[in-house]
Amino acid sequence: MVDFSVIVPAYHEHDNIRPLTTRLFAALDEPKNTELIFVDDNSRDGSVEEVEKLKAEGYNVEIIVRTKERGLSSAVVRGFTDANGQYLVCMDADLQHPPERVPAFFHALKANAFVLGTRYSPEVAMDKDWPFFRRVISAGARMLARPLTTVSDPMSGFFGIQKDYFLKANNVNAQGFKIALDLLIKAQIAPSSIAEVPFSFGVRTVGESKLTGKVMLYYVDQLKELYLYKFGAVTCVLVLMLLAVLAVLALVYLASLVV
Ligand SMILES: Nc1nc2c(ncn2[C@@H]2O[C@H](COP(=O)(O)OP(=O)(O)O[C@H]3O[C@H](CO)[C@@H](O)[C@H](O)[C@@H]3O)[C@@H](O)[C@H]2O)c(=O)[nH]1
Ligand SMILES: [Mg+2]
């Protein structure tokens, strides 16, 4: 019986599939009760054949190949929906999320509805090779999510959720990359049911990041939707009006200094 599912969105990740699978199963406390599911968007790079080989070697690994859909978040939703386990963990394929941390996620998930992998903890370090511009973008994106949640790393793509809570989430925004943030808000998870697991964010060594300008625009759109969802249209409009008044007052004050 499968209790634990690891879901990995994957696009052109052939070279990472074997090391991820072998490292993950070597690290697990309960490998016999765990399944690994890659959700691939028709990469046609040998990923399917690699997974078949790993299966033949005895690993409990599957690959779902989507031909009509694209995107990280929607791949995660598909994987979570198809998963057999009660405890679900999502991680990237490119080994930036260390597979050796997955047991800590499952351990914490037994007592918490949601477990977030965090890169912002005194115990861990962001890989110093992570590009400066990515750090700046990440810091800005984190700041914009602050009013929505108190978690330390709302941009994280390494997280876990109990299946029952995943099923509770309505109208999940499956565009872009920020599926953890969407589920945190829409699965109505109480702050006391959220645990955080620190991890060191590595640097991708094989393949390329798929984070594009379009993905960033999806995030802005998602934020707008989450603000409306959480605070309602009236509050959002009042806050925007207040900010506009404050901006005008600041401009008037600055103009009075110049004149
Ligand atoms: N199926 C599928 N998988 C995808 C797609 N786009 C990306 N992926 C998979 O999603 C994972 C993350 O993609 P990367 O392209 O490596 O993303 P990143 O720039 O490293 O961003 C990661 O770190 C961010 C933190 O700054 C996270 O916010 C983000 O969610 C992700 O985990 C990889 O396994 C990649 O193959 C897609 O369209 N379809
Ligand atoms: Mg990556």
PDB file of C-alpha atoms and ligand atoms in Angstrom:
ATOM      1  CA  MET A   1       0.000   0.000   0.000  1.00  0.00           C
ATOM      2  CA  VAL A   2       1.255   3.473  -0.882  1.00  0.00           C
ATOM      3  CA  ASP A   3       1.077   6.097   1.876  1.00  0.00           C
ATOM      4  CA  PHE A   4       3.606   8.566   0.545  1.00  0.00           C
ATOM      5  CA  SER A   5       3.787  10.176  -2.906  1.00  0.00           C
ATOM      6  CA  VAL A   6       6.540  12.354  -4.321  1.00  0.00           C
ATOM      7  CA  ILE A   7       5.426  14.426  -7.314  1.00  0.00           C
ATOM      8  CA  VAL A   8       7.991  15.925  -9.655  1.00  0.00           C
ATOM      9  CA  PRO A   9       7.032  18.302 -12.484  1.00  0.00           C
ATOM     10  CA  ALA A  10       9.561  17.712 -15.233  1.00  0.00           C
ATOM     11  CA  TYR A  11      10.225  19.276 -18.576  1.00  0.00           C
ATOM     12  CA  HIS A  12      13.377  18.269 -20.455  1.00  0.00           C
ATOM     13  CA  GLU A  13      14.906  16.723 -17.359  1.00  0.00           C
ATOM     14  CA  HIS A  14      16.167  13.417 -18.760  1.00  0.00           C
ATOM     15  CA  ASP A  15      19.623  13.702 -17.182  1.00  0.00           C
ATOM     16  CA  ASN A  16      18.186  14.405 -13.728  1.00  0.00           C
ATOM     17  CA  ILE A  17      15.673  11.550 -13.584  1.00  0.00           C
ATOM     18  CA  ARG A  18      18.064   8.758 -12.595  1.00  0.00           C
ATOM     19  CA  PRO A  19      20.075  10.633  -9.947  1.00  0.00           C
ATOM     20  CA  LEU A  20      16.875  12.017  -8.410  1.00  0.00           C
ATOM     21  CA  THR A  21      15.232   8.580  -8.257  1.00  0.00           C
ATOM     22  CA  THR A  22      18.196   6.706  -6.814  1.00  0.00           C
ATOM     23  CA  ARG A  23      19.041   9.418  -4.278  1.00  0.00           C
ATOM     24  CA  LEU A  24      15.403   9.709  -3.196  1.00  0.00           C
ATOM     25  CA  PHE A  25      14.794   5.999  -2.632  1.00  0.00           C
ATOM     26  CA  ALA A  26      18.150   5.636  -0.845  1.00  0.00           C
ATOM     27  CA  ALA A  27      17.113   8.406   1.556  1.00  0.00           C
ATOM     28  CA  LEU A  28      13.543   7.278   2.324  1.00  0.00           C
ATOM     29  CA  ASP A  29      12.565   5.772   5.678  1.00  0.00           C
ATOM     30  CA  GLU A  30       9.697   3.837   4.089  1.00  0.00           C
ATOM     31  CA  PRO A  31      10.666   3.179   0.441  1.00  0.00           C
ATOM     32  CA  LYS A  32       8.176   0.306   0.109  1.00  0.00           C
ATOM     33  CA  ASN A  33       5.220   2.605   0.900  1.00  0.00           C
ATOM     34  CA  THR A  34       6.388   5.400  -1.351  1.00  0.00           C
ATOM     35  CA  GLU A  35       5.715   6.186  -5.004  1.00  0.00           C
ATOM     36  CA  LEU A  36       7.534   8.682  -7.194  1.00  0.00           C
ATOM     37  CA  ILE A  37       5.576  10.295 -10.033  1.00  0.00           C
ATOM     38  CA  PHE A  38       7.131  12.491 -12.700  1.00  0.00           C
ATOM     39  CA  VAL A  39       4.685  14.686 -14.610  1.00  0.00           C
ATOM     40  CA  ASP A  40       6.331  15.371 -17.948  1.00  0.00           C
ATOM     41  CA  ASP A  41       4.987  17.622 -20.697  1.00  0.00           C
ATOM     42  CA  ASN A  42       5.942  15.490 -23.650  1.00  0.00           C
ATOM     43  CA  SER A  43       9.651  16.303 -23.477  1.00  0.00           C
ATOM     44  CA  ARG A  44      10.514  13.440 -25.847  1.00  0.00           C
ATOM     45  CA  ASP A  45      14.085  13.464 -24.542  1.00  0.00           C
ATOM     46  CA  GLY A  46      14.262   9.854 -23.331  1.00  0.00           C
ATOM     47  CA  SER A  47      12.668  10.600 -19.934  1.00  0.00           C
ATOM     48  CA  VAL A  48       9.988   7.934 -20.478  1.00  0.00           C
ATOM     49  CA  GLU A  49      12.567   5.284 -21.389  1.00  0.00           C
ATOM     50  CA  GLU A  50      14.704   6.192 -18.364  1.00  0.00           C
ATOM     51  CA  VAL A  51      11.698   5.783 -16.055  1.00  0.00           C
ATOM     52  CA  GLU A  52      10.905   2.400 -17.667  1.00  0.00           C
ATOM     53  CA  LYS A  53      14.479   1.267 -16.933  1.00  0.00           C
ATOM     54  CA  LEU A  54      14.225   2.412 -13.321  1.00  0.00           C
ATOM     55  CA  LYS A  55      10.920   0.552 -12.952  1.00  0.00           C
ATOM     56  CA  ALA A  56      12.547  -2.599 -14.296  1.00  0.00           C
ATOM     57  CA  GLU A  57      15.225  -2.165 -11.646  1.00  0.00           C
ATOM     58  CA  GLY A  58      12.516  -2.261  -8.964  1.00  0.00           C
ATOM     59  CA  TYR A  59      11.911   1.417  -8.209  1.00  0.00           C
ATOM     60  CA  ASN A  60       8.286   2.410  -7.620  1.00  0.00           C
ATOM     61  CA  VAL A  61       8.362   5.185 -10.174  1.00  0.00           C
ATOM     62  CA  GLU A  62       5.858   6.346 -12.818  1.00  0.00           C
ATOM     63  CA  ILE A  63       5.817   9.010 -15.466  1.00  0.00           C
ATOM     64  CA  ILE A  64       2.673  10.780 -16.615  1.00  0.00           C
ATOM     65  CA  VAL A  65       3.142  12.313 -20.052  1.00  0.00           C
ATOM     66  CA  ARG A  66       0.832  15.210 -20.864  1.00  0.00           C
ATOM     67  CA  THR A  67       0.453  16.146 -24.494  1.00  0.00           C
ATOM     68  CA  LYS A  68      -2.165  18.877 -24.314  1.00  0.00           C
ATOM     69  CA  GLU A  69      -1.156  20.849 -21.239  1.00  0.00           C
ATOM     70  CA  ARG A  70       1.951  22.769 -20.187  1.00  0.00           C
ATOM     71  CA  GLY A  71       3.197  24.361 -17.008  1.00  0.00           C
ATOM     72  CA  LEU A  72       4.718  23.603 -13.624  1.00  0.00           C
ATOM     73  CA  SER A  73       1.700  24.310 -11.404  1.00  0.00           C
ATOM     74  CA  SER A  74      -0.793  22.400 -13.523  1.00  0.00           C
ATOM     75  CA  ALA A  75       1.644  19.456 -13.654  1.00  0.00           C
ATOM     76  CA  VAL A  76       1.734  19.428  -9.842  1.00  0.00           C
ATOM     77  CA  VAL A  77      -2.067  19.538  -9.631  1.00  0.00           C
ATOM     78  CA  ARG A  78      -2.241  16.574 -12.036  1.00  0.00           C
ATOM     79  CA  GLY A  79       0.318  14.617 -10.014  1.00  0.00           C
ATOM     80  CA  PHE A  80      -1.395  15.338  -6.682  1.00  0.00           C
ATOM     81  CA  THR A  81      -4.742  14.322  -8.166  1.00  0.00           C
ATOM     82  CA  ASP A  82      -3.436  10.992  -9.460  1.00  0.00           C
ATOM     83  CA  ALA A  83      -1.267  10.210  -6.415  1.00  0.00           C
ATOM     84  CA  ASN A  84      -2.217   7.258  -4.235  1.00  0.00           C
ATOM     85  CA  GLY A  85      -0.602   8.469  -1.026  1.00  0.00           C
ATOM     86  CA  GLN A  86      -2.223  10.414   1.799  1.00  0.00           C
ATOM     87  CA  TYR A  87       1.002  12.389   2.237  1.00  0.00           C
ATOM     88  CA  LEU A  88       2.103  14.338  -0.850  1.00  0.00           C
ATOM     89  CA  VAL A  89       5.433  16.052  -1.459  1.00  0.00           C
ATOM     90  CA  CYS A  90       6.285  18.180  -4.494  1.00  0.00           C
ATOM     91  CA  MET A  91       9.875  18.796  -5.531  1.00  0.00           C
ATOM     92  CA  ASP A  92      11.754  19.975  -8.618  1.00  0.00           C
ATOM     93  CA  ALA A  93      13.509  17.486 -10.883  1.00  0.00           C
ATOM     94  CA  ASP A  94      16.753  19.408 -11.227  1.00  0.00           C
ATOM     95  CA  LEU A  95      18.197  18.471  -7.801  1.00  0.00           C
ATOM     96  CA  GLN A  96      17.980  22.044  -6.509  1.00  0.00           C
ATOM     97  CA  HIS A  97      15.735  20.449  -3.874  1.00  0.00           C
ATOM     98  CA  PRO A  98      17.881  17.837  -2.104  1.00  0.00           C
ATOM     99  CA  PRO A  99      16.092  14.430  -2.154  1.00  0.00           C
ATOM    100  CA  GLU A 100      17.727  13.657   1.207  1.00  0.00           C
ATOM    101  CA  ARG A 101      15.369  16.212   2.847  1.00  0.00           C
ATOM    102  CA  VAL A 102      12.185  14.418   1.705  1.00  0.00           C
ATOM    103  CA  PRO A 103      11.946  12.133   4.802  1.00  0.00           C
ATOM    104  CA  ALA A 104      11.846  15.253   7.003  1.00  0.00           C
ATOM    105  CA  PHE A 105       8.855  16.488   4.969  1.00  0.00           C
ATOM    106  CA  PHE A 106       6.947  13.215   5.363  1.00  0.00           C
ATOM    107  CA  HIS A 107       7.744  13.125   9.058  1.00  0.00           C
ATOM    108  CA  ALA A 108       6.369  16.653   9.542  1.00  0.00           C
ATOM    109  CA  LEU A 109       3.342  15.940   7.297  1.00  0.00           C
ATOM    110  CA  LYS A 110       2.098  13.249   9.679  1.00  0.00           C
ATOM    111  CA  ALA A 111       1.381  15.990  12.227  1.00  0.00           C
ATOM    112  CA  ASN A 112       0.704  18.983   9.960  1.00  0.00           C
ATOM    113  CA  ALA A 113      -1.610  19.703   7.039  1.00  0.00           C
ATOM    114  CA  PHE A 114       1.094  21.574   5.120  1.00  0.00           C
ATOM    115  CA  VAL A 115       4.886  21.485   5.174  1.00  0.00           C
ATOM    116  CA  LEU A 116       6.885  24.182   3.455  1.00  0.00           C
ATOM    117  CA  GLY A 117      10.529  23.835   2.490  1.00  0.00           C
ATOM    118  CA  THR A 118      12.294  27.068   3.407  1.00  0.00           C
ATOM    119  CA  ARG A 119      15.548  28.557   2.176  1.00  0.00           C
ATOM    120  CA  TYR A 120      15.372  31.319   4.772  1.00  0.00           C
ATOM    121  CA  SER A 121      16.437  29.739   8.019  1.00  0.00           C
ATOM    122  CA  PRO A 122      19.589  30.271  10.065  1.00  0.00           C
ATOM    123  CA  GLU A 123      20.342  26.543   9.676  1.00  0.00           C
ATOM    124  CA  VAL A 124      20.699  26.627   5.893  1.00  0.00           C
ATOM    125  CA  ALA A 125      22.400  28.641   3.195  1.00  0.00           C
ATOM    126  CA  MET A 126      21.254  29.666  -0.240  1.00  0.00           C
ATOM    127  CA  ASP A 127      23.857  28.380  -2.675  1.00  0.00           C
ATOM    128  CA  LYS A 128      26.220  31.302  -3.193  1.00  0.00           C
ATOM    129  CA  ASP A 129      26.153  30.613  -6.947  1.00  0.00           C
ATOM    130  CA  TRP A 130      22.426  31.410  -7.206  1.00  0.00           C
ATOM    131  CA  PRO A 131      22.436  34.438  -9.554  1.00  0.00           C
ATOM    132  CA  PHE A 132      22.097  37.898  -8.007  1.00  0.00           C
ATOM    133  CA  PHE A 133      19.161  38.850 -10.257  1.00  0.00           C
ATOM    134  CA  ARG A 134      17.248  35.732  -9.107  1.00  0.00           C
ATOM    135  CA  ARG A 135      17.806  36.731  -5.470  1.00  0.00           C
ATOM    136  CA  VAL A 136      16.463  40.231  -6.151  1.00  0.00           C
ATOM    137  CA  ILE A 137      13.400  38.917  -8.019  1.00  0.00           C
ATOM    138  CA  SER A 138      12.772  36.372  -5.278  1.00  0.00           C
ATOM    139  CA  ALA A 139      13.030  39.024  -2.524  1.00  0.00           C
ATOM    140  CA  GLY A 140      10.559  41.311  -4.370  1.00  0.00           C
ATOM    141  CA  ALA A 141       8.134  38.458  -4.998  1.00  0.00           C
ATOM    142  CA  ARG A 142       8.347  37.431  -1.340  1.00  0.00           C
ATOM    143  CA  MET A 143       7.591  40.954  -0.154  1.00  0.00           C
ATOM    144  CA  LEU A 144       4.463  41.138  -2.334  1.00  0.00           C
ATOM    145  CA  ALA A 145       3.173  37.897  -0.788  1.00  0.00           C
ATOM    146  CA  ARG A 146       3.740  39.132   2.782  1.00  0.00           C
ATOM    147  CA  PRO A 147       0.151  40.325   3.396  1.00  0.00           C
ATOM    148  CA  LEU A 148      -1.147  36.906   2.322  1.00  0.00           C
ATOM    149  CA  THR A 149       0.845  34.616   4.574  1.00  0.00           C
ATOM    150  CA  THR A 150       3.384  34.673   7.375  1.00  0.00           C
ATOM    151  CA  VAL A 151       5.440  31.702   6.122  1.00  0.00           C
ATOM    152  CA  SER A 152       9.134  32.429   5.640  1.00  0.00           C
ATOM    153  CA  ASP A 153       9.426  31.266   2.000  1.00  0.00           C
ATOM    154  CA  PRO A 154       6.135  31.685   0.101  1.00  0.00           C
ATOM    155  CA  MET A 155       7.980  31.302  -3.238  1.00  0.00           C
ATOM    156  CA  SER A 156       9.238  27.817  -2.423  1.00  0.00           C
ATOM    157  CA  GLY A 157       8.535  24.980  -4.832  1.00  0.00           C
ATOM    158  CA  PHE A 158       9.531  22.292  -2.292  1.00  0.00           C
ATOM    159  CA  PHE A 159       6.509  21.504  -0.129  1.00  0.00           C
ATOM    160  CA  GLY A 160       4.096  18.876   1.103  1.00  0.00           C
ATOM    161  CA  ILE A 161       0.374  18.702   1.782  1.00  0.00           C
ATOM    162  CA  GLN A 162      -1.984  16.062   3.136  1.00  0.00           C
ATOM    163  CA  LYS A 163      -4.202  14.761   0.354  1.00  0.00           C
ATOM    164  CA  ASP A 164      -7.444  15.634   2.204  1.00  0.00           C
ATOM    165  CA  TYR A 165      -6.372  19.270   2.357  1.00  0.00           C
ATOM    166  CA  PHE A 166      -5.355  19.287  -1.303  1.00  0.00           C
ATOM    167  CA  LEU A 167      -8.851  18.045  -2.173  1.00  0.00           C
ATOM    168  CA  LYS A 168     -10.395  20.878  -0.130  1.00  0.00           C
ATOM    169  CA  ALA A 169      -8.783  23.613  -2.239  1.00  0.00           C
ATOM    170  CA  ASN A 170     -11.207  25.200  -4.699  1.00  0.00           C
ATOM    171  CA  ASN A 171     -10.404  27.204  -7.819  1.00  0.00           C
ATOM    172  CA  VAL A 172      -6.686  26.518  -7.672  1.00  0.00           C
ATOM    173  CA  ASN A 173      -4.701  28.791  -9.988  1.00  0.00           C
ATOM    174  CA  ALA A 174      -2.685  26.313 -12.036  1.00  0.00           C
ATOM    175  CA  GLN A 175      -0.897  28.934 -14.138  1.00  0.00           C
ATOM    176  CA  GLY A 176       2.767  29.648 -13.563  1.00  0.00           C
ATOM    177  CA  PHE A 177       5.027  28.333 -10.806  1.00  0.00           C
ATOM    178  CA  LYS A 178       3.540  29.347  -7.425  1.00  0.00           C
ATOM    179  CA  ILE A 179       1.319  26.402  -6.644  1.00  0.00           C
ATOM    180  CA  ALA A 180       2.474  26.153  -3.008  1.00  0.00           C
ATOM    181  CA  LEU A 181       1.321  29.706  -2.275  1.00  0.00           C
ATOM    182  CA  ASP A 182      -2.041  29.092  -3.956  1.00  0.00           C
ATOM    183  CA  LEU A 183      -2.676  25.916  -1.966  1.00  0.00           C
ATOM    184  CA  LEU A 184      -1.567  27.552   1.279  1.00  0.00           C
ATOM    185  CA  ILE A 185      -4.317  30.138   0.872  1.00  0.00           C
ATOM    186  CA  LYS A 186      -7.042  28.137  -0.863  1.00  0.00           C
ATOM    187  CA  ALA A 187      -6.841  24.913   1.144  1.00  0.00           C
ATOM    188  CA  GLN A 188      -7.678  27.125   4.171  1.00  0.00           C
ATOM    189  CA  ILE A 189      -4.757  25.877   6.206  1.00  0.00           C
ATOM    190  CA  ALA A 190      -4.533  27.314   9.720  1.00  0.00           C
ATOM    191  CA  PRO A 191      -1.108  28.789  10.551  1.00  0.00           C
ATOM    192  CA  SER A 192      -0.827  26.274  13.418  1.00  0.00           C
ATOM    193  CA  SER A 193      -1.049  23.404  10.875  1.00  0.00           C
ATOM    194  CA  ILE A 194       1.933  24.600   8.850  1.00  0.00           C
ATOM    195  CA  ALA A 195       5.426  23.282   9.530  1.00  0.00           C
ATOM    196  CA  GLU A 196       8.608  24.507   7.885  1.00  0.00           C
ATOM    197  CA  VAL A 197      11.555  22.319   6.866  1.00  0.00           C
ATOM    198  CA  PRO A 198      14.804  24.155   6.107  1.00  0.00           C
ATOM    199  CA  PHE A 199      16.739  23.082   3.036  1.00  0.00           C
ATOM    200  CA  SER A 200      19.777  24.358   1.157  1.00  0.00           C
ATOM    201  CA  PHE A 201      18.754  25.454  -2.315  1.00  0.00           C
ATOM    202  CA  GLY A 202      21.316  24.080  -4.753  1.00  0.00           C
ATOM    203  CA  VAL A 203      22.289  25.244  -8.200  1.00  0.00           C
ATOM    204  CA  ARG A 204      21.024  23.429 -11.281  1.00  0.00           C
ATOM    205  CA  THR A 205      23.930  21.600 -12.928  1.00  0.00           C
ATOM    206  CA  VAL A 206      22.127  19.965 -15.872  1.00  0.00           C
ATOM    207  CA  GLY A 207      19.519  21.558 -18.168  1.00  0.00           C
ATOM    208  CA  GLU A 208      18.038  25.036 -17.951  1.00  0.00           C
ATOM    209  CA  SER A 209      15.583  26.940 -15.767  1.00  0.00           C
ATOM    210  CA  LYS A 210      12.143  27.381 -17.336  1.00  0.00           C
ATOM    211  CA  LEU A 211      11.360  30.566 -15.413  1.00  0.00           C
ATOM    212  CA  THR A 212      10.484  33.156 -18.074  1.00  0.00           C
ATOM    213  CA  GLY A 213       9.047  36.670 -18.108  1.00  0.00           C
ATOM    214  CA  LYS A 214       5.669  35.104 -18.836  1.00  0.00           C
ATOM    215  CA  VAL A 215       5.891  33.049 -15.636  1.00  0.00           C
ATOM    216  CA  MET A 216       6.591  36.270 -13.691  1.00  0.00           C
ATOM    217  CA  LEU A 217       3.510  37.912 -15.221  1.00  0.00           C
ATOM    218  CA  TYR A 218       1.456  34.884 -14.172  1.00  0.00           C
ATOM    219  CA  TYR A 219       2.660  35.559 -10.627  1.00  0.00           C
ATOM    220  CA  VAL A 220       1.399  39.185 -10.696  1.00  0.00           C
ATOM    221  CA  ASP A 221      -1.950  37.933 -11.945  1.00  0.00           C
ATOM    222  CA  GLN A 222      -2.044  35.249  -9.270  1.00  0.00           C
ATOM    223  CA  LEU A 223      -1.253  37.804  -6.548  1.00  0.00           C
ATOM    224  CA  LYS A 224      -4.157  39.982  -7.691  1.00  0.00           C
ATOM    225  CA  GLU A 225      -6.471  36.970  -7.519  1.00  0.00           C
ATOM    226  CA  LEU A 226      -5.189  35.885  -4.092  1.00  0.00           C
ATOM    227  CA  TYR A 227      -5.575  39.395  -2.624  1.00  0.00           C
ATOM    228  CA  LEU A 228      -9.179  39.476  -3.849  1.00  0.00           C
ATOM    229  CA  TYR A 229      -9.764  35.936  -2.545  1.00  0.00           C
ATOM    230  CA  LYS A 230      -8.347  36.659   0.878  1.00  0.00           C
ATOM    231  CA  PHE A 231      -9.407  40.251   1.538  1.00  0.00           C
ATOM    232  CA  GLY A 232     -12.389  40.793  -0.785  1.00  0.00           C
ATOM    233  CA  ALA A 233     -12.873  43.450  -3.469  1.00  0.00           C
ATOM    234  CA  VAL A 234     -14.058  46.234  -1.113  1.00  0.00           C
ATOM    235  CA  THR A 235     -10.997  46.043   1.155  1.00  0.00           C
ATOM    236  CA  CYS A 236      -8.655  45.862  -1.845  1.00  0.00           C
ATOM    237  CA  VAL A 237     -10.235  48.948  -3.442  1.00  0.00           C
ATOM    238  CA  LEU A 238     -10.133  50.882  -0.128  1.00  0.00           C
ATOM    239  CA  VAL A 239      -6.456  50.024   0.402  1.00  0.00           C
ATOM    240  CA  LEU A 240      -5.617  51.048  -3.179  1.00  0.00           C
ATOM    241  CA  MET A 241      -7.466  54.356  -2.692  1.00  0.00           C
ATOM    242  CA  LEU A 242      -5.626  54.975   0.574  1.00  0.00           C
ATOM    243  CA  LEU A 243      -2.286  54.262  -1.107  1.00  0.00           C
ATOM    244  CA  ALA A 244      -3.200  56.620  -3.961  1.00  0.00           C
ATOM    245  CA  VAL A 245      -4.078  59.406  -1.464  1.00  0.00           C
ATOM    246  CA  LEU A 246      -0.799  58.824   0.416  1.00  0.00           C
ATOM    247  CA  ALA A 247       1.128  58.961  -2.861  1.00  0.00           C
ATOM    248  CA  VAL A 248      -0.551  62.274  -3.813  1.00  0.00           C
ATOM    249  CA  LEU A 249       0.175  63.724  -0.338  1.00  0.00           C
ATOM    250  CA  ALA A 250       3.816  62.651  -0.623  1.00  0.00           C
ATOM    251  CA  LEU A 251       4.071  64.320  -4.042  1.00  0.00           C
ATOM    252  CA  VAL A 252       2.494  67.536  -2.750  1.00  0.00           C
ATOM    253  CA  TYR A 253       4.909  67.552   0.187  1.00  0.00           C
ATOM    254  CA  LEU A 254       7.913  67.001  -2.116  1.00  0.00           C
ATOM    255  CA  ALA A 255       6.709  69.745  -4.454  1.00  0.00           C
ATOM    256  CA  SER A 256       6.412  72.164  -1.492  1.00  0.00           C
ATOM    257  CA  LEU A 257      10.066  71.453  -0.617  1.00  0.00           C
ATOM    258  CA  VAL A 258      11.211  72.255  -4.145  1.00  0.00           C
ATOM    259  CA  VAL A 259       9.205  75.505  -4.561  1.00  0.00           C
TER     260      VAL A 259
HETATM  261  N1  LIG B   1       5.775  19.326 -16.487  1.00  0.00           N
HETATM  262  C1  LIG B   1       6.355  20.534 -16.474  1.00  0.00           C
HETATM  263  N2  LIG B   1       7.360  20.785 -15.625  1.00  0.00           N
HETATM  264  C2  LIG B   1       7.918  22.020 -15.647  1.00  0.00           C
HETATM  265  C3  LIG B   1       7.498  23.043 -16.506  1.00  0.00           C
HETATM  266  N3  LIG B   1       8.248  24.150 -16.278  1.00  0.00           N
HETATM  267  C4  LIG B   1       9.121  23.817 -15.305  1.00  0.00           C
HETATM  268  N4  LIG B   1       8.940  22.527 -14.931  1.00  0.00           N
HETATM  269  C5  LIG B   1       9.679  21.753 -13.940  1.00  0.00           C
HETATM  270  O1  LIG B   1       9.571  22.422 -12.699  1.00  0.00           O
HETATM  271  C6  LIG B   1      10.784  22.321 -11.971  1.00  0.00           C
HETATM  272  C7  LIG B   1      11.317  23.716 -11.652  1.00  0.00           C
HETATM  273  O2  LIG B   1      11.607  24.381 -12.874  1.00  0.00           O
HETATM  274  P1  LIG B   1      12.899  25.310 -13.038  1.00  0.00           P
HETATM  275  O3  LIG B   1      12.840  25.856 -14.405  1.00  0.00           O
HETATM  276  O4  LIG B   1      14.119  24.606 -12.600  1.00  0.00           O
HETATM  277  O5  LIG B   1      12.528  26.469 -12.022  1.00  0.00           O
HETATM  278  P2  LIG B   1      13.455  27.429 -11.188  1.00  0.00           P
HETATM  279  O6  LIG B   1      13.724  28.633 -11.999  1.00  0.00           O
HETATM  280  O7  LIG B   1      14.620  26.718 -10.615  1.00  0.00           O
HETATM  281  O8  LIG B   1      12.429  27.808 -10.020  1.00  0.00           O
HETATM  282  C8  LIG B   1      12.296  26.954  -8.891  1.00  0.00           C
HETATM  283  O9  LIG B   1      12.704  27.656  -7.777  1.00  0.00           O
HETATM  284  C9  LIG B   1      11.878  28.769  -7.454  1.00  0.00           C
HETATM  285  C10 LIG B   1      12.448  29.438  -6.246  1.00  0.00           C
HETATM  286  O10 LIG B   1      13.067  30.553  -6.633  1.00  0.00           O
HETATM  287  C11 LIG B   1      10.476  28.296  -7.169  1.00  0.00           C
HETATM  288  O11 LIG B   1       9.659  29.420  -6.902  1.00  0.00           O
HETATM  289  C12 LIG B   1       9.930  27.577  -8.376  1.00  0.00           C
HETATM  290  O12 LIG B   1       8.626  27.040  -8.063  1.00  0.00           O
HETATM  291  C13 LIG B   1      10.847  26.459  -8.730  1.00  0.00           C
HETATM  292  O13 LIG B   1      10.802  25.522  -7.666  1.00  0.00           O
HETATM  293  C14 LIG B   1      11.751  21.510 -12.846  1.00  0.00           C
HETATM  294  O14 LIG B   1      11.685  20.177 -12.447  1.00  0.00           O
HETATM  295  C15 LIG B   1      11.172  21.700 -14.245  1.00  0.00           C
HETATM  296  O15 LIG B   1      11.483  20.651 -15.129  1.00  0.00           O
HETATM  297  C16 LIG B   1       6.430  22.753 -17.421  1.00  0.00           C
HETATM  298  O16 LIG B   1       5.991  23.563 -18.222  1.00  0.00           O
HETATM  299  N5  LIG B   1       5.896  21.481 -17.344  1.00  0.00           N
HETATM  300 MG    MG B   2      15.425  24.895 -11.037  1.00  0.00          MG
END
